[in-house]
Coordinates of C-alpha atoms in Angstrom, one line a residue:
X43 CA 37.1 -20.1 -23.2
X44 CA 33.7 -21.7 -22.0
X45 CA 32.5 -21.0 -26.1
X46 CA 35.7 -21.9 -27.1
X47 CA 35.6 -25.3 -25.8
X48 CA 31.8 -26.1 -26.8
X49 CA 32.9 -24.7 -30.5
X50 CA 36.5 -27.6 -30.4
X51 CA 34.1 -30.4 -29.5
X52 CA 31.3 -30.1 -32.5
X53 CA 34.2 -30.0 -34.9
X54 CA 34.5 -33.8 -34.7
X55 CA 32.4 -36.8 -34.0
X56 CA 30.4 -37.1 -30.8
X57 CA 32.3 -40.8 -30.8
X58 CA 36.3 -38.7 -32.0
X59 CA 37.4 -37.5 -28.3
X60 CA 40.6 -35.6 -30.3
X61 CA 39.2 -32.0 -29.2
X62 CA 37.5 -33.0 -25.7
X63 CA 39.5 -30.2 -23.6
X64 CA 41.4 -31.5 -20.8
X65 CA 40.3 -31.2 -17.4
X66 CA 43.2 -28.4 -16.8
X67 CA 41.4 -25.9 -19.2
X68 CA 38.3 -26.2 -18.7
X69 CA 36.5 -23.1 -16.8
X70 CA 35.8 -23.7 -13.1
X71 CA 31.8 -23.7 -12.5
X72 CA 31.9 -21.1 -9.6
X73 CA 33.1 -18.3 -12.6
X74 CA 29.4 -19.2 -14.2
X75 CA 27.0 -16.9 -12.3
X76 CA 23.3 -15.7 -13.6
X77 CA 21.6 -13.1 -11.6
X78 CA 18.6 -11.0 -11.9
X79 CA 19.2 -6.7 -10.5
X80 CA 17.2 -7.2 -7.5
X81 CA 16.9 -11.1 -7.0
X82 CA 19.0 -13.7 -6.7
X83 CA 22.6 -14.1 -7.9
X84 CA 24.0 -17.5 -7.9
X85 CA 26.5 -19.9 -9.2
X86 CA 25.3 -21.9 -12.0
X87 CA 26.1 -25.8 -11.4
X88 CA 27.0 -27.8 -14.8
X89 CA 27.2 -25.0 -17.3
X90 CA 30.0 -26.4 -18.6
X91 CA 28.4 -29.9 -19.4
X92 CA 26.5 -28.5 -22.5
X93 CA 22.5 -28.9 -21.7
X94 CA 22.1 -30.2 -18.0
X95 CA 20.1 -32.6 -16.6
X96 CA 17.1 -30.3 -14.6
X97 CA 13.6 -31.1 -14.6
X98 CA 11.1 -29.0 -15.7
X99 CA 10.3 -28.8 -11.7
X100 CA 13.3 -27.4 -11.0
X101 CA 14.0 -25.0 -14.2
X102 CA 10.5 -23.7 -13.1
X103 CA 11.6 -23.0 -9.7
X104 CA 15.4 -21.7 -10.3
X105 CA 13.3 -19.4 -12.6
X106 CA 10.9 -18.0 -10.0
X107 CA 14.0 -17.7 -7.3
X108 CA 16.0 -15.4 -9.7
X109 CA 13.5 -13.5 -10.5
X110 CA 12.1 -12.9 -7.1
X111 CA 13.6 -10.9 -4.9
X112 CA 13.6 -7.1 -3.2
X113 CA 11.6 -5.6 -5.6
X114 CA 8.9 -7.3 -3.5
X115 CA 8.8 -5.0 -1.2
X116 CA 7.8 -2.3 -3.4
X117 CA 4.8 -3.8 -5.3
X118 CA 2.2 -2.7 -2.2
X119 CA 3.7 1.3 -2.6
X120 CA 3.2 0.5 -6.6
X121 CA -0.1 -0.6 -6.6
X122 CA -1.0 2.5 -4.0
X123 CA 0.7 4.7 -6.7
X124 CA -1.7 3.3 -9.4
X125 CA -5.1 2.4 -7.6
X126 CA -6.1 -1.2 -6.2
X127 CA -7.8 -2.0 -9.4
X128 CA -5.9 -0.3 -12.2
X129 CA -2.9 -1.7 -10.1
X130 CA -3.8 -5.5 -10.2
X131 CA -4.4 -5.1 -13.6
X132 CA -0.9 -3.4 -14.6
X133 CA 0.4 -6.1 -12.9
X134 CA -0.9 -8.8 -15.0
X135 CA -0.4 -6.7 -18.2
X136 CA 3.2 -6.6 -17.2
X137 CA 3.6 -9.8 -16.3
X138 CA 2.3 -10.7 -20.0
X139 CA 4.1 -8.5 -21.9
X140 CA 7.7 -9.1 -20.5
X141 CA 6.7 -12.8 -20.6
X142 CA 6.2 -12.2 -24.3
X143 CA 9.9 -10.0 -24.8
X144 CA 11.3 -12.9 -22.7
X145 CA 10.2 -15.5 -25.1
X146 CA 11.5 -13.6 -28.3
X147 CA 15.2 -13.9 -26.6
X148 CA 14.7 -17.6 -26.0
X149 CA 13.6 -17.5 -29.9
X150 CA 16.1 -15.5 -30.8
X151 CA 19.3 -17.8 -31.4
X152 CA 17.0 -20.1 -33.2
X153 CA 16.2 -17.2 -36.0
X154 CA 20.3 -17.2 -37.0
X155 CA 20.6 -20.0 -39.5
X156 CA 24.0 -18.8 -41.1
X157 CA 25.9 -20.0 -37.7
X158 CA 26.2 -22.4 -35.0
X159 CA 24.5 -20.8 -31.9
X160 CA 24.0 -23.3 -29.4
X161 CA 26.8 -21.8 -27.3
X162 CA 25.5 -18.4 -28.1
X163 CA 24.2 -16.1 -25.1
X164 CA 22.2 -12.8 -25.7
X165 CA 24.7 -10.2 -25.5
X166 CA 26.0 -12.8 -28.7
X167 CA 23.1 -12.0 -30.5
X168 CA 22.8 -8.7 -30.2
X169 CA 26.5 -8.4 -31.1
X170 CA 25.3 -10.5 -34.5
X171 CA 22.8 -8.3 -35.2
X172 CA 23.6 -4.7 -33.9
X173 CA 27.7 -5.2 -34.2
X174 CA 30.1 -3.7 -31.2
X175 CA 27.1 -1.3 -30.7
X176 CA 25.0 -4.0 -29.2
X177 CA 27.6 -5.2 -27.9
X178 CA 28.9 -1.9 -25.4
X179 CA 25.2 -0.9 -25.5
X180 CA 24.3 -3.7 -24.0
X181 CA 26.8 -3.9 -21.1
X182 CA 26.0 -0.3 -20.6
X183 CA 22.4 -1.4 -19.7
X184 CA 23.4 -4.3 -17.8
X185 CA 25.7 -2.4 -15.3
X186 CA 22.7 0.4 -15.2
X187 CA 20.9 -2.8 -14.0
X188 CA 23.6 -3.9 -11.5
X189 CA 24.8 -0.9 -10.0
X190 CA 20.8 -0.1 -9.6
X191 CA 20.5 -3.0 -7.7
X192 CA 23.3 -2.4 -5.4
X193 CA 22.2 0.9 -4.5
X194 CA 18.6 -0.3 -3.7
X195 CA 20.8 -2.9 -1.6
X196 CA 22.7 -0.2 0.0
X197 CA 19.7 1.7 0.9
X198 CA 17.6 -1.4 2.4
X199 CA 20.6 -2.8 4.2
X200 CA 21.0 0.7 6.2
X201 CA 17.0 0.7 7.0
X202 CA 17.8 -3.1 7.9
X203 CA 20.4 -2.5 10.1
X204 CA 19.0 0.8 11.8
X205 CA 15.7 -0.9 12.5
X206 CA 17.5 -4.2 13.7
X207 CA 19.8 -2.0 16.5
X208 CA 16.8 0.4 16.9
X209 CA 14.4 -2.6 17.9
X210 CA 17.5 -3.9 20.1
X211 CA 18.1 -0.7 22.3
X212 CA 13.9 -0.3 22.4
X213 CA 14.2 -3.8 23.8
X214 CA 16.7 -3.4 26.7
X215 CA 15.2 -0.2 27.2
X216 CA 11.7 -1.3 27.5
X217 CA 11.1 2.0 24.8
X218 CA 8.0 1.7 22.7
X219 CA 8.4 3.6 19.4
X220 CA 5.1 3.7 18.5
X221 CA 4.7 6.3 20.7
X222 CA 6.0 9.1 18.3
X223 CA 4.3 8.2 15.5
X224 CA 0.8 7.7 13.9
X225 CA -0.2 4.5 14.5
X226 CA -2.8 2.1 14.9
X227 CA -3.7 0.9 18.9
X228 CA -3.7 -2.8 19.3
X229 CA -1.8 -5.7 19.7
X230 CA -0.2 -5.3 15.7
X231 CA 0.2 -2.0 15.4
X232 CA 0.8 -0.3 12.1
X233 CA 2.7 2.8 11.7
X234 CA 2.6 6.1 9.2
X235 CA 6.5 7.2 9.2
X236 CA 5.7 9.7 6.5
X237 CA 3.1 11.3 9.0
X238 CA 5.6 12.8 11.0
X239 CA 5.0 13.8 14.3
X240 CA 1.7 13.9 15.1
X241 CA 0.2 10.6 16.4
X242 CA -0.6 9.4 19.6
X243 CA 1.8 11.5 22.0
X244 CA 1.2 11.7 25.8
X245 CA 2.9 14.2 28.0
X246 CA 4.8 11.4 30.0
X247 CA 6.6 10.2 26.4
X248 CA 7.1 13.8 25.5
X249 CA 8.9 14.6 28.7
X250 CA 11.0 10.8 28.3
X251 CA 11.9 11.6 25.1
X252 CA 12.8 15.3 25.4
X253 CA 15.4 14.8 28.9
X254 CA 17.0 11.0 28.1
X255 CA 20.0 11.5 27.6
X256 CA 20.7 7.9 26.8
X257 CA 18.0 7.8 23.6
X258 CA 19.4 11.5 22.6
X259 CA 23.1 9.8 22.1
X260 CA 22.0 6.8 20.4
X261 CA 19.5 8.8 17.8
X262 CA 22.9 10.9 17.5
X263 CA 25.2 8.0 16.5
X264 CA 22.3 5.4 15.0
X265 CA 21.1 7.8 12.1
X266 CA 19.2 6.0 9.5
X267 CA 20.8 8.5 6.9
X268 CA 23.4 10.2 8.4
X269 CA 25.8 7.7 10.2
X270 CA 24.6 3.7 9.7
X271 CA 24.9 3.8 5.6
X272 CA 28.6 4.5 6.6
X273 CA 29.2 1.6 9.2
X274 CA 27.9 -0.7 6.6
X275 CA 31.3 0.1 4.5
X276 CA 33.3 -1.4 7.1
X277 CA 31.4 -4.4 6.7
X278 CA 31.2 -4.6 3.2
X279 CA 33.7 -3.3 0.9
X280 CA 36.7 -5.7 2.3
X281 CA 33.9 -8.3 1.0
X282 CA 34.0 -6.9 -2.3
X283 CA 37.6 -6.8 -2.9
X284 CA 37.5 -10.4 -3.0
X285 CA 39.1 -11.9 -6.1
X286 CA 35.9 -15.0 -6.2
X287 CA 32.8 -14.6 -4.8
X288 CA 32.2 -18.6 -5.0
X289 CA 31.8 -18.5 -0.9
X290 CA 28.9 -16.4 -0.7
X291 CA 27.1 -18.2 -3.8
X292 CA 26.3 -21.3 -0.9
X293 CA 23.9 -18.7 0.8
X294 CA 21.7 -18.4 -2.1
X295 CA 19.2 -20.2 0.0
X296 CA 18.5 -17.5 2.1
X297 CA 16.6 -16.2 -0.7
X298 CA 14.3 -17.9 -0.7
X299 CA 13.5 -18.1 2.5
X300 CA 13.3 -14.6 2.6
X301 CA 10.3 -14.3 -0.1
X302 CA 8.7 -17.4 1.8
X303 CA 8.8 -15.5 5.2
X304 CA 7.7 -12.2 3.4
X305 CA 4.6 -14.7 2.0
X306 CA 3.8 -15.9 5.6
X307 CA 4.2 -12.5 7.2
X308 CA 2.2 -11.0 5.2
X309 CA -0.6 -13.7 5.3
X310 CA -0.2 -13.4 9.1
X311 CA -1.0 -9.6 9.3
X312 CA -3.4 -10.2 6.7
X313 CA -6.1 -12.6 8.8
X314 CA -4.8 -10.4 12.0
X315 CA -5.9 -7.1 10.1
X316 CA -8.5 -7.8 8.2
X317 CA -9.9 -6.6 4.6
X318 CA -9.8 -2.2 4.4
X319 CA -11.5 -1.4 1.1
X320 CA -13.6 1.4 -0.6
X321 CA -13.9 1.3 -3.7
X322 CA -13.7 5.7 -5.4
X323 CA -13.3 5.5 -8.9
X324 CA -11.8 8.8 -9.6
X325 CA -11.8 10.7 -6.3
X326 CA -9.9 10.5 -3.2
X327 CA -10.9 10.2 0.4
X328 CA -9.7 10.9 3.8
X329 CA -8.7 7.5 4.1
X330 CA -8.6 5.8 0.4
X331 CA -6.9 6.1 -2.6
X332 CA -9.2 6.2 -6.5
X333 CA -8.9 2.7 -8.0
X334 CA -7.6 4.6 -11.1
X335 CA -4.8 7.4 -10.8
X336 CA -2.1 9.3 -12.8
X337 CA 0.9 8.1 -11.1
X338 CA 0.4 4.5 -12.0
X339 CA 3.5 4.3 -14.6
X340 CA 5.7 4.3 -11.5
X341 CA 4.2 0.8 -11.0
X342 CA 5.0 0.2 -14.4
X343 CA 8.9 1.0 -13.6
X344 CA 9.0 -1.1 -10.8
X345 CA 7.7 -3.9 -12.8
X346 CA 10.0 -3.7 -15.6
X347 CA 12.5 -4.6 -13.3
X348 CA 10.3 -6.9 -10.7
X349 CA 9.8 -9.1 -13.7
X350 CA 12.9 -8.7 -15.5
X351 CA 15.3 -11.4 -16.3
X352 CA 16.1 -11.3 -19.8
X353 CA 19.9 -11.0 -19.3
X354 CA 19.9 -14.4 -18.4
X355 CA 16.9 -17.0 -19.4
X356 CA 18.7 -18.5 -22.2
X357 CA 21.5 -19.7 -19.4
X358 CA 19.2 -20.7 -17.6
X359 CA 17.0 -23.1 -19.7
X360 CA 20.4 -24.5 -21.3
X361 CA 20.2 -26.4 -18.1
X362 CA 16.6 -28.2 -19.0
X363 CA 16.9 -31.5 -19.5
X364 CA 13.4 -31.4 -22.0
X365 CA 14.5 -28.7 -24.1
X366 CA 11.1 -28.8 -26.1
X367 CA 9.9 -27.5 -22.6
X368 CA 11.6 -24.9 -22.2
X369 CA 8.3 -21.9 -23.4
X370 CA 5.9 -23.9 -21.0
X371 CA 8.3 -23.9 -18.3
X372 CA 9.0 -20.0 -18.8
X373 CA 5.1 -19.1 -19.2
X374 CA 4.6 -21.3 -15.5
X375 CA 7.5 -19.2 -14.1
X376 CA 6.4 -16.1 -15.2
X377 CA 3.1 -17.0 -14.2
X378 CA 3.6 -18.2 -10.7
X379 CA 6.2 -14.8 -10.2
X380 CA 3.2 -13.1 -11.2
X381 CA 0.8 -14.1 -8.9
X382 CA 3.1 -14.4 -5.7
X383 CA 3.7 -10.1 -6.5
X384 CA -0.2 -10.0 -6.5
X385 CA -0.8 -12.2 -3.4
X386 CA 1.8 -10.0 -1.5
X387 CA 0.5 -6.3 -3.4
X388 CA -3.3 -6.7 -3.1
X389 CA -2.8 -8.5 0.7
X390 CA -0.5 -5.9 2.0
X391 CA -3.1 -2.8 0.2
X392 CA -6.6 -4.8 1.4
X393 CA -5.2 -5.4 5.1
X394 CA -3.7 -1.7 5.7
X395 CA -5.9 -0.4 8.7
X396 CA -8.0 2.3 6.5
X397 CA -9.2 3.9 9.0
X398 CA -7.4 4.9 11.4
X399 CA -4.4 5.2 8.7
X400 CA -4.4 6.4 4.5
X401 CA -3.7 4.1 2.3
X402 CA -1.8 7.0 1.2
X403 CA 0.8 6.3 4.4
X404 CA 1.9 2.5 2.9
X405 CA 6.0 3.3 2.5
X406 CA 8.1 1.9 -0.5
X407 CA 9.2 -0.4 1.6
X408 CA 6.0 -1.7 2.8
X409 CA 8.3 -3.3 6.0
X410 CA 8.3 0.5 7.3
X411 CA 4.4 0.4 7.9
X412 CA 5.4 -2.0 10.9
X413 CA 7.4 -0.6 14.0
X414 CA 11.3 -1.7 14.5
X415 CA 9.4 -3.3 18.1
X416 CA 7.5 -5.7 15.8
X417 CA 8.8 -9.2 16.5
X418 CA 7.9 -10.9 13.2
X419 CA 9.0 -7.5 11.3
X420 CA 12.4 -7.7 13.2
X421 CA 13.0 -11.2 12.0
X422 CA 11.9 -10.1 8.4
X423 CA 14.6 -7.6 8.5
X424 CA 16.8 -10.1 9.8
X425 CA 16.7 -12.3 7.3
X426 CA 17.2 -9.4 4.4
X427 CA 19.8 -8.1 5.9
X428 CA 21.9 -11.3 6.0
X429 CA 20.4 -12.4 2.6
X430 CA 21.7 -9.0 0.5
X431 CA 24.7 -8.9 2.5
X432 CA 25.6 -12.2 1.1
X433 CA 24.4 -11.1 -2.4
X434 CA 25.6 -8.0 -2.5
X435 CA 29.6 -8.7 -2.8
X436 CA 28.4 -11.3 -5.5
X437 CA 26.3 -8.1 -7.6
X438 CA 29.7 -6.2 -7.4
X439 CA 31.7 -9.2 -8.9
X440 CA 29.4 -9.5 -12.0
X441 CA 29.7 -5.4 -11.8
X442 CA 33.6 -6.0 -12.2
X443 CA 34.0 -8.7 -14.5
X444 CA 31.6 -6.8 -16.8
X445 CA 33.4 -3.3 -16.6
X446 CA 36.8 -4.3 -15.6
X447 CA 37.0 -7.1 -18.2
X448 CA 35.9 -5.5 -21.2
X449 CA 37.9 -2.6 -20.5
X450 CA 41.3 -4.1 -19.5
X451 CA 41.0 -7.4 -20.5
X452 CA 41.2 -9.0 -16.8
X453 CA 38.2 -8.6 -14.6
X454 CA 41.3 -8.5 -11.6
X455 CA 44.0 -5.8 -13.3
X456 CA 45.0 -5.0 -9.9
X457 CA 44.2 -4.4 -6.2
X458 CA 44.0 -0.5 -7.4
X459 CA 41.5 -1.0 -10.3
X460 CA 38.7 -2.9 -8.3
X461 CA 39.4 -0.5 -5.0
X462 CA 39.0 2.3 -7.4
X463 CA 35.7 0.7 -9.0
X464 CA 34.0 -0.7 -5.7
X465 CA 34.7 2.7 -4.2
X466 CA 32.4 4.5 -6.8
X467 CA 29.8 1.7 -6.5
X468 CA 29.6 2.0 -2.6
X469 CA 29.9 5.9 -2.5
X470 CA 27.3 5.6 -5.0
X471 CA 25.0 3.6 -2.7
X472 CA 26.1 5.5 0.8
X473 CA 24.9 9.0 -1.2
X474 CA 21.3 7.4 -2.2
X475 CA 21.3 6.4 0.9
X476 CA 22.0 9.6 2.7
X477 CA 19.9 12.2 0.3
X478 CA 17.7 9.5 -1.7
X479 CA 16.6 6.4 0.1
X480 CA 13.4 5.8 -2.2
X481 CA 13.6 2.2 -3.2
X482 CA 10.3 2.8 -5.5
X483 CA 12.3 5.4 -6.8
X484 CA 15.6 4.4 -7.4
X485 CA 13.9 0.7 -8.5
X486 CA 11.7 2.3 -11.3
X487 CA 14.7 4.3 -12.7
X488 CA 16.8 2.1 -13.0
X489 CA 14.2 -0.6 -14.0
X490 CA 12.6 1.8 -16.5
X491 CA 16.1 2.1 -18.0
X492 CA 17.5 -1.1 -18.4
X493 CA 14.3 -3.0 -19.4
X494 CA 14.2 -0.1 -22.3
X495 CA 17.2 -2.1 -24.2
X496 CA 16.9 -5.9 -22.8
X497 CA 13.0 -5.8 -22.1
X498 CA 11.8 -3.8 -25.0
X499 CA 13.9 -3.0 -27.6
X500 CA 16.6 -5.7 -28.5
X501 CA 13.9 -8.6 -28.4
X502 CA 11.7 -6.5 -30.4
X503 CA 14.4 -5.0 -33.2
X504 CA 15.7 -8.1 -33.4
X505 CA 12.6 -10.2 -34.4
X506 CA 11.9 -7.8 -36.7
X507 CA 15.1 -7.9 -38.3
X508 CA 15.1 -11.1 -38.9
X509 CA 11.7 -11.8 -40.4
X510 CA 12.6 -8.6 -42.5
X511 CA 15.7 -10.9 -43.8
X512 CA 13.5 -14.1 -44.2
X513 CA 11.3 -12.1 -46.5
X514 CA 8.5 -13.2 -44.2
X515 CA 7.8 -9.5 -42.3
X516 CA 4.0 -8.4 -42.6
X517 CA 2.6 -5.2 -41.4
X518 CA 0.8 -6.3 -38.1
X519 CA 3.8 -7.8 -36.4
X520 CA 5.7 -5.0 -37.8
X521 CA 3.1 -2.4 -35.9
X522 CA 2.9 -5.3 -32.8
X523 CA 6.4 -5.1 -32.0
X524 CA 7.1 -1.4 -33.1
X525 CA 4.0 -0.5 -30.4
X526 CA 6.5 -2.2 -27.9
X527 CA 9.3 -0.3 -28.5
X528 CA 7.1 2.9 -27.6
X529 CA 5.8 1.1 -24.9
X530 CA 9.2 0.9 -23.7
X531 CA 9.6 4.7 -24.3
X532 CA 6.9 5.6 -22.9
X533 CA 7.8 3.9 -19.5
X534 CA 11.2 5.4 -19.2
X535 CA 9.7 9.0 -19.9
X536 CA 7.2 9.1 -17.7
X537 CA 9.3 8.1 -14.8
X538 CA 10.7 12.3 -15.2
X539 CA 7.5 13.2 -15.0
X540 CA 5.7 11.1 -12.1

């Protein structure tokens, strides 16, 4: 309807107000939402006006805040996976390289001459050029995207929300849970969880721990995989049910404030901590990782996804008032996106207490290397917590009114339909959860996956296509843009085998 409309008023005049749509039919703006998987997801104010009114301030900042997001939390376990060096310099390379794909979408529309394509999205384009195979394939990759998303959401809202009632009981109990694990002794303690048992145990916590029956009841009934990723579906599936999601798009705030308190935590630790670094080439040691390893196209997965947000750019940059702005204001974007992942990454690696600890013990959620007791953690997890819960039922909209209304024609059939549908997204998310709650792992898949079609291939294929049609196609952009394409390969098969 939205295309519709924009296609009515060029027919006439700018002066001839014949075809202006009424008021009446004209979509409301709180059915217009952009989202990136594992950032923010958020009404989109205007759309309907044609190009808005934004500065280039704020297209460079509603950039950044889409893009950022939980993914975040993963970049320290990435850059672990890869070694400090080779990590900080994947993440540049990344940031570069989608920067470039993201720019050929923007590009794209312009390359169709034979049509009017200023209402055009991307899936619009790839329908031009690919037919109803880029269409389907393309909502295939985007609900890979989306449903990835809400299981990484599912899995960090039940480590959220164990942690949060964990640090609670601890705290009317006067229980320190430092005590069971490896850990650092001072006032900021960091922890190992993937250590095990094994740390600093005294016979007095031993026989406290072993005879409690209080502590034995609620580790029995406050299970981080076996019974809290089922109380959150309580909480959240009535939320999902909901036939508009406009009321949770207010919170979209919280987002930010969430990557802002991550950037002061962080920096806090940091000067509390201090620098940790060796520099091994090549070979491990006790406590340090080589700056070079064989694991480092997990990183790569993550980032296809930390920096992905090609499903949505050209939406956003319709809203720039200086159109002629719109590639500087992407290339600031990415490059400020880039550099907040390598202030949290290289602070969170440098600062990690090498000795006592590994660098081999920072989690995939870097938020695990600090005990539920931590007071700065707790209101971390807090804030995440209340932040996806508000995004999540928002993530499972888009998920419906991509599925449901190509399918039936309706993106609300009936109650049955989107029960049926949010049940398989949630029992999706409870089972990762339960068996699988590797955020890296589940965030590289998935990101590995989707940025294979929206990342790599479709801005690629296209360009090519299109300078093959202009007659102006020459062997090194051919070889450039076909060397992507593998790239994008590359990354999703070497996910199987990392």
């Amino acid at each position: 309807m939205n295309k519709r409309i924009h296609y009515y008023s060029r027919l006439t005049a700018p002066a001839d107000k014949a075809l202006i749509a009424p008021d009446h039919v004209v979509p409301s703006p709180e059915e217009c939402y952009v989202y990136s998987p594992l950032g923010s997801a958020y009404k989109l104010q205007s759309y309907t006006e044609g190009y808005g009114k934004n500065t280039s301030l704020v297209t460079i900042f509603m950039i950044w805040n889409t893009m950022m997001g939980t993914s975040i939390l993963s970049i320290p376990w990435g850059i672990k996976q890869a070694g400090f060096t080779t990590g900080m310099c994947i993440i540049m390379l990344m940031g570069l390289l989608t920067l470039y794909c993201c720019y050929r979408v923007v590009k794209s529309r312009a390359m169709i001459s034979s049509v009017d394509t200023t209402t055009w999205e991307y899936p619009d384009v790839c329908r031009h050029y690919f037919g109803s195979f880029g269409q389907w394939s393309s909502l295939l990759f985007s609900l890979v995207s989306l449903v990835g998303a809400m299981i990484v959401y599912w899995v960090l809202m039940s480590n959220f929300l164990f942690n949060t009632g964990k640090f609670i009981f601890n705290f009317i109990h006067h229980i320190n849970d430092t005590d069971t694990v490896l850990s650092t002794n001072d006032s900021n303690p960091v922890i190992c969880p993937s250590a095990g048992n094994g740390g600093h145990l005294d016979n007095g916590s031993i026989i406290f721990y072993a005879n409690d029956t209080g502590l034995q009841q609620f580790e029995k009934w406050w299970n981080k995989s076996r019974t809290v990723p089922f109380y959150l579906i309580g909480l959240l599936l009535p939320l999902l049910n909901f036939k508009s999601p406009s009321f949770f798009s207010k919170f979209n705030i919280l987002g930010t404030v969430s990557v802002l308190y991550l950037i002061f935590l962080v920096t806090f630790k940091a000067i509390h901590l201090g620098f940790h670094l060796e520099f091994h080439w090549f070979m491990p040691t006790e406590f340090f990782v080589p700056e070079i390893r064989f694991q480092f196209p997990q990183l790569t997965g993550v980032l296809t996804l930390a920096f992905f947000i090609h499903n949505c750019i050209i939406t956003l940059l319709k809203n720039n008032k200086n159109q002629e702005n719109n590639v500087r204001d992407l290339s600031i974007a990415y490059m400020l996106v880039t550099l907040t992942y390598l202030y949290i990454g290289v602070l969170v690696f440098a600062s990690f207490p090498s000795p006592p600890l590994s660098k081999d013990c920072i989690e995939q959620n870097f938020l695990d290397n600090f005990p539920s007791s931590d007071i700065l953690s707790f209101i971390a997890r807090i804030f995440l917590l209340f932040q996806m819960m508000t995004v999540y039922p928002l993530l499972g909209y888009l998920a419906r009114v991509q599925l449901l209304g190509h399918v039936f024609g309706d993106i609300y059939p009936s109650i049955l339909h989107v029960l049926v549908l949010n049940l398989i997204i949630v029992g999706a998310g409870v089972i990762m959860a339960c068996f699988y709650p590797n955020i890296g792992g589940i965030i590289r898949y998935s990101g590995a996956a989707c940025g294979l079609a929206f990342v790599f291939i479709y801005p690629s294929l296209i360009y090519i296509i299109s300078l093959h049609q202009e007659e102006r196609l020459t062997w090194p952009k051919l070889i450039f843009h076909i060397f992507i394409i593998i790239l994008g390969l590359a990354n999703l098969i070497f996910q199987f085998f990392m």
